[in-house]
């Protein structure tokens, strides 16, 4: 009985230890099977994700000269196909903090006004030209205007708006309307009015008061033809003058043929002396009602003066026939011979008008002998013709 019990207990102990050992072996084998493949795969996975993980890791700025922090984990060898990392920053390279402005400089800008930006430096003011300095208020009322830069080369520099010309006696000649011109052209026009036209007006018994400005600056081609060469008007270097107005109310049109010829010729000679181009009637049909003046520069200082001063028109048109005077004899009586004319004159003196015709017929009927010589002349004429044929 005891032997049986001992044998059973021994068998139970042996089975228990066997089960425990088998379980431990199973656990050990399982740990080996699980741990061995997991570690290399996990390491490989980390090695593949390592380049991209560095891009998203938190990099806090460190102070200058502080040692770099130690690596959190041991370096794992990367495979051959891994993305190469950048080279480490050299020690002699400048720090990124040097490029940043100081906090004090950011807080206080150089101009001392933190709320306002630094104003740009103003562009230098252009100096006035010698022409502008000479064209004073004692010569003309011509304020300067900004430069014009239009399309196709239009415009110019050193421009003025000529409003009036001041004569030597301080009287003003208004330019109506005001002319936009270059300073040299405005000066030449003022000198022409002051030195030539004003004395001419005084010789007419008055003074000049206004200048009729037909056109000055206009961006266009010559004669307003599309595609033509740029006119001097487009360069603000020309003016069209139509007439002068005197203080007594008289207007002198430069193209009016009723104006005395000598006066128009005087204006012509003075204009051609001062301006390089003068165009008027006779040059082309574009300048029949005004005079064009400009200072165009040409080779060898060539000038153009085309202005025909026409003679005054006759008082009565010569195309109509002259009226027959009242004392002239009737037309039929004027065609009669001398004898008949004397009788017709006598009868016409007694009975003027239509009664002279029957008296002339009656006188011819009473005196048939006087008409005979004319009938005798006809055979002689035929005889001479016959002799000529022979």
Coordinates of C-alpha atoms in Angstrom, one line a residue, residues 1-388:
X1 CA 0.0 0.0 0.0
X2 CA 2.8 2.4 0.9
X3 CA 4.7 1.4 -2.1
X4 CA 1.8 2.2 -4.3
X5 CA 1.3 5.6 -2.7
X6 CA 5.0 6.5 -3.0
X7 CA 5.0 5.3 -6.6
X8 CA 1.9 7.4 -7.4
X9 CA 3.3 10.5 -5.7
X10 CA 6.7 10.1 -7.4
X11 CA 4.9 9.9 -10.7
X12 CA 2.8 12.9 -9.9
X13 CA 5.9 14.9 -8.9
X14 CA 7.7 13.8 -12.0
X15 CA 4.8 14.7 -14.2
X16 CA 4.5 18.1 -12.5
X17 CA 8.1 18.9 -12.9
X18 CA 7.9 17.6 -16.5
X19 CA 5.0 19.9 -17.2
X20 CA 6.7 22.8 -15.6
X21 CA 9.9 22.1 -17.6
X22 CA 8.0 21.7 -20.7
X23 CA 6.2 25.0 -20.1
X24 CA 9.5 26.7 -19.4
X25 CA 11.0 25.2 -22.5
X26 CA 8.0 26.3 -24.5
X27 CA 8.3 29.8 -23.1
X28 CA 12.0 30.0 -23.9
X29 CA 11.5 28.7 -27.4
X30 CA 8.6 31.2 -27.9
X31 CA 10.8 34.0 -26.6
X32 CA 13.6 33.0 -28.9
X33 CA 11.2 32.8 -31.9
X34 CA 9.7 36.1 -31.1
X35 CA 12.7 38.1 -30.0
X36 CA 15.2 37.1 -32.7
X37 CA 13.3 38.2 -35.8
X38 CA 11.7 41.3 -34.2
X39 CA 14.9 43.0 -33.2
X40 CA 16.5 43.0 -36.8
X41 CA 13.2 44.0 -38.4
X42 CA 12.7 46.8 -36.0
X43 CA 16.2 48.0 -36.5
X44 CA 15.8 47.9 -40.2
X45 CA 12.5 49.8 -40.0
X46 CA 14.2 52.4 -37.8
X47 CA 17.0 52.7 -40.2
X48 CA 14.7 53.3 -43.1
X49 CA 12.7 55.9 -41.2
X50 CA 15.7 57.6 -39.7
X51 CA 16.3 60.1 -42.6
X52 CA 12.8 61.3 -42.6
X53 CA 12.4 61.3 -38.8
X54 CA 15.2 63.9 -38.6
X55 CA 13.1 66.3 -40.6
X56 CA 10.3 66.4 -38.1
X57 CA 12.2 66.2 -34.9
X58 CA 12.1 69.1 -32.6
X59 CA 15.3 71.1 -32.9
X60 CA 15.6 73.8 -30.3
X61 CA 18.2 76.6 -30.7
X62 CA 21.3 76.2 -28.6
X63 CA 23.5 78.9 -27.2
X64 CA 26.7 79.8 -29.0
X65 CA 29.6 77.6 -27.8
X66 CA 27.4 75.1 -26.0
X67 CA 28.3 71.4 -26.7
X68 CA 26.0 69.5 -29.0
X69 CA 23.6 67.1 -27.1
X70 CA 24.5 63.5 -27.2
X71 CA 22.6 61.2 -29.5
X72 CA 19.5 59.7 -28.0
X73 CA 20.1 56.4 -29.4
X74 CA 23.0 54.5 -30.8
X75 CA 23.8 55.1 -34.4
X76 CA 22.4 52.4 -36.5
X77 CA 24.3 51.6 -39.7
X78 CA 22.2 52.7 -42.7
X79 CA 21.7 50.6 -45.8
X80 CA 23.5 51.5 -49.0
X81 CA 20.3 53.0 -50.6
X82 CA 19.7 55.5 -47.7
X83 CA 19.5 59.3 -48.4
X84 CA 22.8 61.0 -47.7
X85 CA 22.8 63.4 -44.8
X86 CA 24.4 66.9 -45.2
X87 CA 27.9 67.5 -44.0
X88 CA 28.2 69.0 -40.5
X89 CA 28.6 72.7 -40.2
X90 CA 32.2 73.8 -40.0
X91 CA 33.3 75.5 -36.8
X92 CA 34.7 78.6 -38.6
X93 CA 31.3 79.3 -40.3
X94 CA 29.6 82.5 -39.1
X95 CA 26.6 82.0 -36.8
X96 CA 23.1 82.5 -38.1
X97 CA 22.5 84.9 -35.2
X98 CA 25.0 87.4 -36.7
X99 CA 22.8 88.0 -39.8
X100 CA 19.8 88.9 -37.6
X101 CA 19.5 92.5 -36.5
X102 CA 19.9 93.4 -32.9
X103 CA 16.8 93.7 -30.8
X104 CA 17.7 97.2 -29.9
X105 CA 18.1 98.1 -33.5
X106 CA 14.7 96.7 -34.3
X107 CA 13.1 98.5 -31.5
X108 CA 14.6 101.9 -32.4
X109 CA 14.9 102.7 -36.2
X110 CA 17.6 105.0 -37.4
X111 CA 15.3 108.0 -37.9
X112 CA 14.0 107.7 -34.3
X113 CA 10.3 107.3 -35.5
X114 CA 9.2 103.7 -34.9
X115 CA 5.7 104.3 -36.3
X116 CA 6.8 105.7 -39.7
X117 CA 9.0 104.3 -42.4
X118 CA 12.1 106.1 -43.6
X119 CA 11.0 108.6 -46.3
X120 CA 12.8 108.1 -49.7
X121 CA 15.3 110.7 -50.6
X122 CA 13.9 113.5 -52.9
X123 CA 15.1 113.6 -56.4
X124 CA 17.3 116.6 -57.2
X125 CA 15.5 119.6 -58.6
X126 CA 16.5 120.3 -62.2
X127 CA 18.4 123.6 -62.7
X128 CA 16.7 126.1 -65.0
X129 CA 18.2 126.6 -68.4
X130 CA 19.9 129.8 -69.7
X131 CA 16.8 130.5 -71.8
X132 CA 14.5 130.1 -68.8
X133 CA 16.7 132.5 -66.8
X134 CA 16.6 135.1 -69.7
X135 CA 12.8 134.9 -70.2
X136 CA 11.9 136.9 -67.2
X137 CA 8.6 138.7 -66.3
X138 CA 10.0 141.8 -67.9
X139 CA 9.9 140.1 -71.3
X140 CA 7.0 137.7 -71.2
X141 CA 4.5 136.1 -68.8
X142 CA 5.5 132.5 -69.4
X143 CA 5.4 130.2 -66.4
X144 CA 7.3 126.9 -66.8
X145 CA 5.3 123.6 -67.2
X146 CA 6.4 120.0 -66.8
X147 CA 8.1 118.2 -69.6
X148 CA 5.8 116.4 -72.1
X149 CA 6.6 112.9 -73.3
X150 CA 4.0 111.8 -75.8
X151 CA 3.7 109.0 -78.3
X152 CA 5.7 109.0 -81.5
X153 CA 8.3 111.5 -80.2
X154 CA 5.8 114.2 -79.3
X155 CA 6.5 116.7 -76.5
X156 CA 9.7 118.3 -75.4
X157 CA 11.6 119.7 -72.5
X158 CA 12.0 123.2 -71.1
X159 CA 8.4 124.1 -71.9
X160 CA 6.5 127.3 -71.0
X161 CA 3.0 128.5 -71.3
X162 CA 3.2 131.9 -73.1
X163 CA 0.3 133.9 -71.8
X164 CA 1.4 137.5 -72.7
X165 CA 4.3 139.5 -74.1
X166 CA 5.5 142.5 -72.2
X167 CA 6.5 145.4 -74.3
X168 CA 9.4 147.8 -73.4
X169 CA 6.8 150.4 -72.1
X170 CA 5.4 147.7 -69.7
X171 CA 2.2 147.2 -71.8
X172 CA 1.2 143.6 -72.4
X173 CA 0.2 141.9 -75.6
X174 CA -2.1 139.0 -74.7
X175 CA -1.6 135.7 -76.5
X176 CA -5.1 134.2 -77.1
X177 CA -5.2 131.4 -76.4
X178 CA -2.0 130.8 -74.4
X179 CA 0.7 129.0 -76.4
X180 CA 2.5 125.9 -75.2
X181 CA 6.0 126.3 -76.6
X182 CA 9.6 125.5 -76.0
X183 CA 11.5 128.3 -74.3
X184 CA 13.6 129.2 -77.4
X185 CA 10.5 129.4 -79.5
X186 CA 8.7 131.5 -77.0
X187 CA 11.7 133.9 -76.7
X188 CA 11.9 134.3 -80.5
X189 CA 8.1 135.1 -80.7
X190 CA 8.4 137.6 -77.9
X191 CA 11.4 139.4 -79.5
X192 CA 9.5 139.5 -82.8
X193 CA 6.5 141.2 -81.3
X194 CA 8.5 143.6 -79.1
X195 CA 11.0 144.7 -81.7
X196 CA 9.2 144.5 -85.1
X197 CA 5.4 144.3 -84.7
X198 CA 5.0 146.8 -81.9
X199 CA 6.8 149.7 -83.8
X200 CA 4.8 148.7 -86.9
X201 CA 1.5 149.1 -85.0
X202 CA 2.7 152.6 -83.7
X203 CA 3.2 153.7 -87.3
X204 CA -0.4 152.8 -88.0
X205 CA -1.5 155.2 -85.2
X206 CA -2.2 152.7 -82.5
X207 CA -0.6 149.9 -80.4
X208 CA -0.8 146.2 -80.6
X209 CA -3.0 144.6 -77.8
X210 CA -3.6 140.9 -78.8
X211 CA -2.0 138.1 -80.8
X212 CA -4.3 135.7 -82.5
X213 CA -2.8 132.3 -81.8
X214 CA -4.3 129.8 -84.3
X215 CA -2.3 126.8 -83.0
X216 CA 0.8 125.9 -81.0
X217 CA 1.6 122.5 -79.4
X218 CA -0.4 119.6 -80.9
X219 CA 0.8 116.0 -81.3
X220 CA 0.2 115.4 -85.0
X221 CA 1.9 114.9 -88.4
X222 CA 2.5 117.7 -90.9
X223 CA -0.7 119.3 -92.2
X224 CA -2.6 116.8 -90.0
X225 CA -2.0 114.0 -92.4
X226 CA -2.1 110.5 -90.8
X227 CA 1.3 108.8 -91.1
X228 CA 3.1 112.0 -92.1
X229 CA 6.4 113.2 -90.6
X230 CA 6.0 114.6 -87.1
X231 CA 5.2 118.3 -87.3
X232 CA 7.1 121.0 -85.4
X233 CA 3.8 121.6 -83.6
X234 CA 4.2 118.1 -82.1
X235 CA 7.6 119.2 -80.7
X236 CA 6.2 122.5 -79.3
X237 CA 8.5 124.3 -81.6
X238 CA 6.0 126.1 -83.9
X239 CA 3.1 128.6 -83.7
X240 CA 0.4 129.7 -86.2
X241 CA -0.4 133.4 -86.3
X242 CA -3.6 134.5 -87.8
X243 CA -3.9 138.2 -87.0
X244 CA -2.9 141.1 -84.8
X245 CA -5.4 143.2 -82.9
X246 CA -4.8 146.9 -82.2
X247 CA -5.8 148.9 -79.2
X248 CA -8.2 151.0 -81.4
X249 CA -10.2 147.8 -82.2
X250 CA -8.7 147.3 -85.7
X251 CA -7.8 143.7 -86.6
X252 CA -5.0 143.1 -89.1
X253 CA -5.3 139.7 -90.7
X254 CA -2.0 138.7 -92.3
X255 CA -3.7 136.9 -95.2
X256 CA -6.4 139.5 -95.9
X257 CA -5.8 141.0 -99.4
X258 CA -7.6 144.2 -98.3
X259 CA -4.8 144.9 -95.9
X260 CA -2.2 147.2 -97.6
X261 CA 0.4 145.2 -99.5
X262 CA 3.3 147.2 -98.1
X263 CA 2.2 146.4 -94.5
X264 CA 2.0 142.6 -95.3
X265 CA 5.4 142.7 -97.0
X266 CA 6.9 144.4 -93.9
X267 CA 5.6 141.6 -91.7
X268 CA 6.9 139.0 -94.2
X269 CA 10.4 140.3 -94.2
X270 CA 10.6 140.6 -90.4
X271 CA 9.3 137.0 -89.9
X272 CA 11.6 135.5 -92.4
X273 CA 14.5 137.2 -90.7
X274 CA 13.8 135.8 -87.2
X275 CA 12.3 132.3 -87.9
X276 CA 13.8 129.4 -89.9
X277 CA 10.4 128.4 -91.4
X278 CA 7.7 130.8 -92.7
X279 CA 4.7 129.3 -94.6
X280 CA 1.7 131.4 -95.8
X281 CA -0.5 131.8 -98.8
X282 CA 1.1 130.3 -101.9
X283 CA 3.1 127.6 -100.1
X284 CA 0.2 125.1 -100.0
X285 CA -3.5 125.2 -99.5
X286 CA -3.1 124.3 -95.8
X287 CA -1.7 127.8 -95.0
X288 CA -4.1 130.1 -96.9
X289 CA -5.7 131.6 -93.8
X290 CA -2.7 131.8 -91.3
X291 CA 1.1 132.1 -91.1
X292 CA 3.2 129.2 -89.8
X293 CA 6.4 130.1 -87.9
X294 CA 8.9 127.6 -86.4
X295 CA 12.6 127.2 -85.4
X296 CA 13.3 123.9 -87.1
X297 CA 17.0 123.1 -87.3
X298 CA 18.3 122.1 -90.8
X299 CA 21.6 121.3 -92.3
X300 CA 23.8 124.3 -93.1
X301 CA 21.2 126.6 -91.3
X302 CA 18.8 126.3 -94.3
X303 CA 15.7 128.4 -94.1
X304 CA 12.3 128.3 -95.8
X305 CA 10.3 131.4 -96.5
X306 CA 7.2 130.7 -98.7
X307 CA 4.6 133.5 -98.4
X308 CA 3.1 135.1 -101.5
X309 CA 1.8 138.6 -100.8
X310 CA -1.1 138.8 -103.2
X311 CA -2.3 142.1 -104.7
X312 CA -5.6 143.6 -103.5
X313 CA -8.7 142.4 -105.4
X314 CA -10.2 144.8 -107.9
X315 CA -13.2 146.8 -106.8
X316 CA -15.4 145.2 -109.5
X317 CA -15.0 141.8 -111.0
X318 CA -13.7 142.1 -114.6
X319 CA -15.7 139.1 -115.8
X320 CA -18.9 141.2 -116.3
X321 CA -19.2 143.5 -119.3
X322 CA -19.2 147.3 -118.8
X323 CA -22.6 149.0 -118.7
X324 CA -23.6 150.9 -121.9
X325 CA -23.7 154.6 -121.3
X326 CA -27.0 156.5 -121.7
X327 CA -25.6 158.9 -124.3
X328 CA -24.5 156.1 -126.6
X329 CA -26.4 155.9 -130.0
X330 CA -28.6 152.9 -130.7
X331 CA -26.8 149.8 -131.8
X332 CA -28.5 149.6 -135.3
X333 CA -27.8 153.2 -136.1
X334 CA -24.1 152.7 -135.1
X335 CA -23.8 150.1 -137.9
X336 CA -25.1 152.5 -140.7
X337 CA -22.8 154.6 -143.0
X338 CA -21.7 158.0 -142.0
X339 CA -24.5 159.8 -143.9
X340 CA -27.1 157.7 -142.3
X341 CA -25.5 158.2 -138.9
X342 CA -25.8 162.0 -139.3
X343 CA -29.5 161.8 -140.2
X344 CA -30.1 159.3 -137.4
X345 CA -28.4 161.6 -135.0
X346 CA -30.6 164.5 -136.0
X347 CA -33.7 162.4 -135.8
X348 CA -32.5 160.9 -132.5
X349 CA -32.0 164.3 -131.1
X350 CA -35.6 165.1 -131.8
X351 CA -37.0 161.6 -130.9
X352 CA -34.7 159.6 -128.6
X353 CA -35.2 156.0 -127.9
X354 CA -37.1 153.6 -130.2
X355 CA -38.4 156.4 -132.4
X356 CA -35.0 156.7 -134.0
X357 CA -35.3 153.5 -135.9
X358 CA -38.4 154.4 -138.1
X359 CA -36.8 157.8 -138.8
X360 CA -33.6 156.1 -140.0
X361 CA -35.6 153.8 -142.3
X362 CA -37.5 156.8 -143.7
X363 CA -34.4 158.7 -144.5
X364 CA -32.9 155.7 -146.3
X365 CA -36.0 155.4 -148.4
X366 CA -36.0 159.1 -149.4
X367 CA -32.4 159.0 -150.5
X368 CA -31.8 156.0 -152.7
X369 CA -28.9 157.6 -154.5
X370 CA -26.6 157.5 -151.4
X371 CA -27.0 153.8 -151.1
X372 CA -26.0 153.2 -154.8
X373 CA -22.2 153.4 -154.4
X374 CA -22.4 150.4 -152.1
X375 CA -24.2 148.4 -154.8
X376 CA -21.6 149.3 -157.4
X377 CA -18.8 148.1 -155.3
X378 CA -20.0 144.5 -155.5
X379 CA -19.2 143.9 -159.2
X380 CA -15.7 145.3 -158.7
X381 CA -15.1 142.9 -155.9
X382 CA -16.1 140.0 -158.1
X383 CA -13.9 141.2 -160.9
X384 CA -10.9 141.4 -158.6
X385 CA -11.6 137.9 -157.5
X386 CA -11.8 136.8 -161.1
X387 CA -8.5 138.3 -161.9
X388 CA -7.0 136.6 -158.9

